[in-house]
Coordinates of C-alpha atoms in Angstrom, one line a residue:
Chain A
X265 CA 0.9 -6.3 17.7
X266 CA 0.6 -7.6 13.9
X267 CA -3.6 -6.4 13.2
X268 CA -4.3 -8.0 10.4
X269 CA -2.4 -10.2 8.6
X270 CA -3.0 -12.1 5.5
X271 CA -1.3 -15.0 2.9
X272 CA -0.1 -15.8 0.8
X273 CA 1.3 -11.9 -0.3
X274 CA 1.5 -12.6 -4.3
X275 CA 0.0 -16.1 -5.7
X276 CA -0.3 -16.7 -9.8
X277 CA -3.2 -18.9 -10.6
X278 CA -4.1 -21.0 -14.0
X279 CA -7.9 -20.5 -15.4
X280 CA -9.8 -23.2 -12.9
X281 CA -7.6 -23.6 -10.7
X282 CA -8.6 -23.1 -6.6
X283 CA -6.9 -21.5 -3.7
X284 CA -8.1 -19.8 -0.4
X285 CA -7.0 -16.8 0.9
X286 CA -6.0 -16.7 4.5
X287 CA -6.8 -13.3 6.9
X288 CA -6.1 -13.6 10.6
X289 CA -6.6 -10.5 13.4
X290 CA -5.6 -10.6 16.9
X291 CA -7.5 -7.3 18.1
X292 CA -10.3 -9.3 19.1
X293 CA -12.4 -7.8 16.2
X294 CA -15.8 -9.4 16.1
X295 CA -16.3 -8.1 12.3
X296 CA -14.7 -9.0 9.3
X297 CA -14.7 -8.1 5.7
X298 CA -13.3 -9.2 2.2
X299 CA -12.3 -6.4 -0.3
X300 CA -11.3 -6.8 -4.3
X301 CA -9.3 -3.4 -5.0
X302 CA -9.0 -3.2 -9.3
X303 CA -7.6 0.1 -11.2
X304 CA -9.9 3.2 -11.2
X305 CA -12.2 1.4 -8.9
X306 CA -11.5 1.8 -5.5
X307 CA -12.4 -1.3 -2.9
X308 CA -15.6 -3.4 -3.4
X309 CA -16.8 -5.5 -0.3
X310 CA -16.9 -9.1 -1.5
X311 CA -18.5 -10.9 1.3
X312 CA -18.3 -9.5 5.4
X313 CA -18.7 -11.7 8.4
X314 CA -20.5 -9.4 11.4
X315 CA -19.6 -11.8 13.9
X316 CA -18.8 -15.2 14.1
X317 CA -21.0 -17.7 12.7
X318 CA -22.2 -15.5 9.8
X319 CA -21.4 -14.6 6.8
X320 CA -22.8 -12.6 4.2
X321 CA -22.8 -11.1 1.1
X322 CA -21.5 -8.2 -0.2
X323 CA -21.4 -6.1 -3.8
X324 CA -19.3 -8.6 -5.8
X325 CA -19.9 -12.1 -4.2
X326 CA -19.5 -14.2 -7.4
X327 CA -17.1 -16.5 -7.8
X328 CA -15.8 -16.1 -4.2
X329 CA -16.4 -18.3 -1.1
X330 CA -15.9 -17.3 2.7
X331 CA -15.1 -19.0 5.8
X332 CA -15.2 -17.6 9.4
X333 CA -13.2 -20.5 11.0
X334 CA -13.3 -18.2 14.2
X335 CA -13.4 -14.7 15.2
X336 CA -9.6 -14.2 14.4
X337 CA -9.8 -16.5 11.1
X338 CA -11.5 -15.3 8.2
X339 CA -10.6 -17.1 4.7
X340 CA -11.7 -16.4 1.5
X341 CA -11.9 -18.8 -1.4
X342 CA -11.7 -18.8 -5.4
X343 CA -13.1 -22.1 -6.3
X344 CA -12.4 -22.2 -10.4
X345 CA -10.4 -19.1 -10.9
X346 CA -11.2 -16.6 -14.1
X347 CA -8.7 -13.7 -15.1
X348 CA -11.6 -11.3 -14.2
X349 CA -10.4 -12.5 -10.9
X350 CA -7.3 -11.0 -11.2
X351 CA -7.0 -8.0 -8.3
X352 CA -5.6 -6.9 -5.0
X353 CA -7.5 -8.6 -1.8
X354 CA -7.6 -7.2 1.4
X355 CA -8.7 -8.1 4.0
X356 CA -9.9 -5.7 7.2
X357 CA -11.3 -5.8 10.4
X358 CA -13.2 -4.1 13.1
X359 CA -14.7 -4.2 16.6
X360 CA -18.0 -4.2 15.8
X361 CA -20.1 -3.9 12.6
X362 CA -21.6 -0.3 13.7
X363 CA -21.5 2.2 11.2
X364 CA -18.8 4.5 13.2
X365 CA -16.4 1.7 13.6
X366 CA -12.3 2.1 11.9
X367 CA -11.9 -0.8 9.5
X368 CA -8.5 -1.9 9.9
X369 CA -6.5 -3.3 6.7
X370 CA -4.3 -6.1 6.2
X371 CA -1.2 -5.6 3.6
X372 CA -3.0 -7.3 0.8
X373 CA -3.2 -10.1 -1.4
X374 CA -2.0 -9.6 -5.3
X375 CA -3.7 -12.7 -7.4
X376 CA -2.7 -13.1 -10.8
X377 CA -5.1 -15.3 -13.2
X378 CA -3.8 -16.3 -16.2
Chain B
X209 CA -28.1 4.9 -1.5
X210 CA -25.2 6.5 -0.2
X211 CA -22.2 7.3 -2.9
X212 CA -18.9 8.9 -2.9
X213 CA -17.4 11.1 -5.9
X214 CA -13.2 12.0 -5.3
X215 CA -13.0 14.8 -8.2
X216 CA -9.6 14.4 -9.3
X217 CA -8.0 10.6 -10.0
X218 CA -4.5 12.9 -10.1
X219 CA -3.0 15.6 -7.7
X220 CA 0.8 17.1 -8.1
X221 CA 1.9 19.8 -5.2
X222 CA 5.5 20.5 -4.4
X223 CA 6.6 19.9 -1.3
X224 CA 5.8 22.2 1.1
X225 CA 2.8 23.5 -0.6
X226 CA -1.0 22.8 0.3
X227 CA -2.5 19.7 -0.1
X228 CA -6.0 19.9 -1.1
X229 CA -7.9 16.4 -2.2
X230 CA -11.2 17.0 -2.9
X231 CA -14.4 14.7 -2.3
X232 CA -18.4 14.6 -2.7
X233 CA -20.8 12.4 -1.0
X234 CA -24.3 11.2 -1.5
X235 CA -26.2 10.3 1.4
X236 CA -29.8 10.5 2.7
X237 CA -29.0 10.3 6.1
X238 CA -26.2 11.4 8.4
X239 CA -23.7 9.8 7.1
X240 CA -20.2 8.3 8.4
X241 CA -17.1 9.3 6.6
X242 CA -13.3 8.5 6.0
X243 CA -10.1 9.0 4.7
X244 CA -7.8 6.4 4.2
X245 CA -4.3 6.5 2.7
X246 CA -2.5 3.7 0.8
X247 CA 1.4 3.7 0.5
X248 CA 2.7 2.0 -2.5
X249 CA 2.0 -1.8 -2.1
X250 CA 0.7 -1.6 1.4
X251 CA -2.6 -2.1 3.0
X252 CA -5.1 1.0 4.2
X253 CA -4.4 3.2 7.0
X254 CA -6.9 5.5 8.5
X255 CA -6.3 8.9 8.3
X256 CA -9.4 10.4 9.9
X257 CA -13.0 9.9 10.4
X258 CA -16.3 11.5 10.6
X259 CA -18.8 10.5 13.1
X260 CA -21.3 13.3 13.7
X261 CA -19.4 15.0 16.0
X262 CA -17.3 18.3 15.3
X263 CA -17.3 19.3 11.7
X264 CA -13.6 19.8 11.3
X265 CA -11.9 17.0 12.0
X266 CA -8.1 16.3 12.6
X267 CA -6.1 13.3 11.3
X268 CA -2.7 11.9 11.5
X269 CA 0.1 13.5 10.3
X270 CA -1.3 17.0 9.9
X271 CA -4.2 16.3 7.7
X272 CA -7.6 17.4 8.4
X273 CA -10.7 17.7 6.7
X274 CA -14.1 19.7 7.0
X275 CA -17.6 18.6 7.3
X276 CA -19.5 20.2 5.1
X277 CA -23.5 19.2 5.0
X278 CA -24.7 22.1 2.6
X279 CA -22.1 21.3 -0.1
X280 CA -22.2 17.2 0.4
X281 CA -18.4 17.9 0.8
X282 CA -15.6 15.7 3.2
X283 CA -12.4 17.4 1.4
X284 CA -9.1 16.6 2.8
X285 CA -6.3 19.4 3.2
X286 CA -3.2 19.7 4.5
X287 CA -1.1 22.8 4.9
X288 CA 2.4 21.7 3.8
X289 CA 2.9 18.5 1.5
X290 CA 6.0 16.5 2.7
X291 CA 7.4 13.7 0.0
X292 CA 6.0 11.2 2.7
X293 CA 2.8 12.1 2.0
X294 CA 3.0 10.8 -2.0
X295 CA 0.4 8.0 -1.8
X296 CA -3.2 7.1 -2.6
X297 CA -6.2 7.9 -0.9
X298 CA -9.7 7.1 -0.5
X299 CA -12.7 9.0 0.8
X300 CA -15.1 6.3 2.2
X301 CA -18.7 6.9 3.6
X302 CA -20.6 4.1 5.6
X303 CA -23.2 2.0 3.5
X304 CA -26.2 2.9 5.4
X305 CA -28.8 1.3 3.5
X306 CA -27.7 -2.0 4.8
X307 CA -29.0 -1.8 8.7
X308 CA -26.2 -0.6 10.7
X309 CA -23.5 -3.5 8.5
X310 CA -20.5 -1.3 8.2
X311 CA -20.3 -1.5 4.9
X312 CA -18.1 1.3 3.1
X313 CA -18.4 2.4 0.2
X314 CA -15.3 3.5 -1.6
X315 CA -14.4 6.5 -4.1
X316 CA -12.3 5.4 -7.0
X317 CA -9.5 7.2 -4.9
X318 CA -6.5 10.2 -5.7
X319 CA -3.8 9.6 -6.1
X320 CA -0.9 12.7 -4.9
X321 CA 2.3 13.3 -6.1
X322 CA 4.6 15.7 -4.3
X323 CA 7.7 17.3 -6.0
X324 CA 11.0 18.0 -4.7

């Protein structure tokens, strides 16, 4: 069973360039969520998807761009990338979007912006 | 709004000593809270969670950590550090302001070191 997986695992970017970050579950987890993770900050919830069909924002949605392509897919897009960009993504996943429910975390994305 | 305050960035222990990682919480309601641990360059594992239920609560691999509602206090402990255990973690409390989302909101995290 793989939970929550996520690509590419390291990607260096030049100032404006694009990518999207790809998160996939296979618990059947109707929620899903988009975390930054920077030094001496903990995690901060970019953008979360309750179920699938919506999105919505979260504490740091600028800049950044989601997708729910369906309830296992959940992508996560830089379209003109700035070094403040520069962080650990992860990714995570739960049943529902209740207050009680266990996130589960994928391994992480390190982005680079030069 | 709901906040969380870990009170040291840094802990050392030796190995098989006590663990003790201390953390403060702002809520105005009942509030969910967790612990998570992060391994160097891995994701976020839960360690234990909070739910209303029995104050103390028991975790994986021998951690626990109390409930405390007059001291705004989740601190995590465990009786004897292994070298496994040298890792960062997070105390986390539910976000809820934002109508049942399941947003967390994260401390800035502690990060334990255990000694041979």
């Amino acid at each position: 069973n793989a939970g929550v997986t996520q690509t590419p695992k390291f990607q260096v970017l030049k100032t404006g360039q694009s990518m999207t970050l790809q998160c996939a579950q296979d618990m059947n987890h109707n929620s899903m969520y988009w975390y930054r993770q920077d030094p001496g900050m903990g995690l901060r919830l970019i953008y979360y998807s309750a179920s699938e069909g919506t999105t919505d924002k979260g504490e740091v949605p600028n800049g950044y761009n989601v997708s729910r392509l369906n309830k296992r897919e959940f992508s996560l897009r830089l379209e003109s990338a700035a070094p403040s960009q520069t962080s650990v993504y992860f990714c995570a996943s739960s049943e529902t979007k209740t207050l009680q429910e266990t996130q589960y975390f994928g391994p992480g994305t390190r982005l680079l912006v030069l | 709004a709901q906040s969380v305050t870990q009170l040291d960035s840094h802990v050392s222990v030796s190995e098989g000593t006590p663990v003790l990682l201390r953390c403060n919480y702002s809520s105005s309601y009942s509030p969910s809270l967790f612990w998570y641990v992060q391994h160097p360059n891995k994701g976020l594992q839960l360690l234990l969670k909070y739910t209303s239920a029995a104050t103390l609560v028991k975790g994986i691999n021998g951690f626990e950590a109390e409930f405390k509602k007059s001291e705004t206090s989740f601190h995590l402990t465990k009786p004897s550090a292994h070298m496994s255990d040298a890792a960062e973690y997070f105390c986390v409390v539910s976000d809820l302001s934002s109508s049942n989302t399941g947003k967390l909101i994260f401390g800035q995290g502690t990060t334990l070191q255990v000694k041979p």
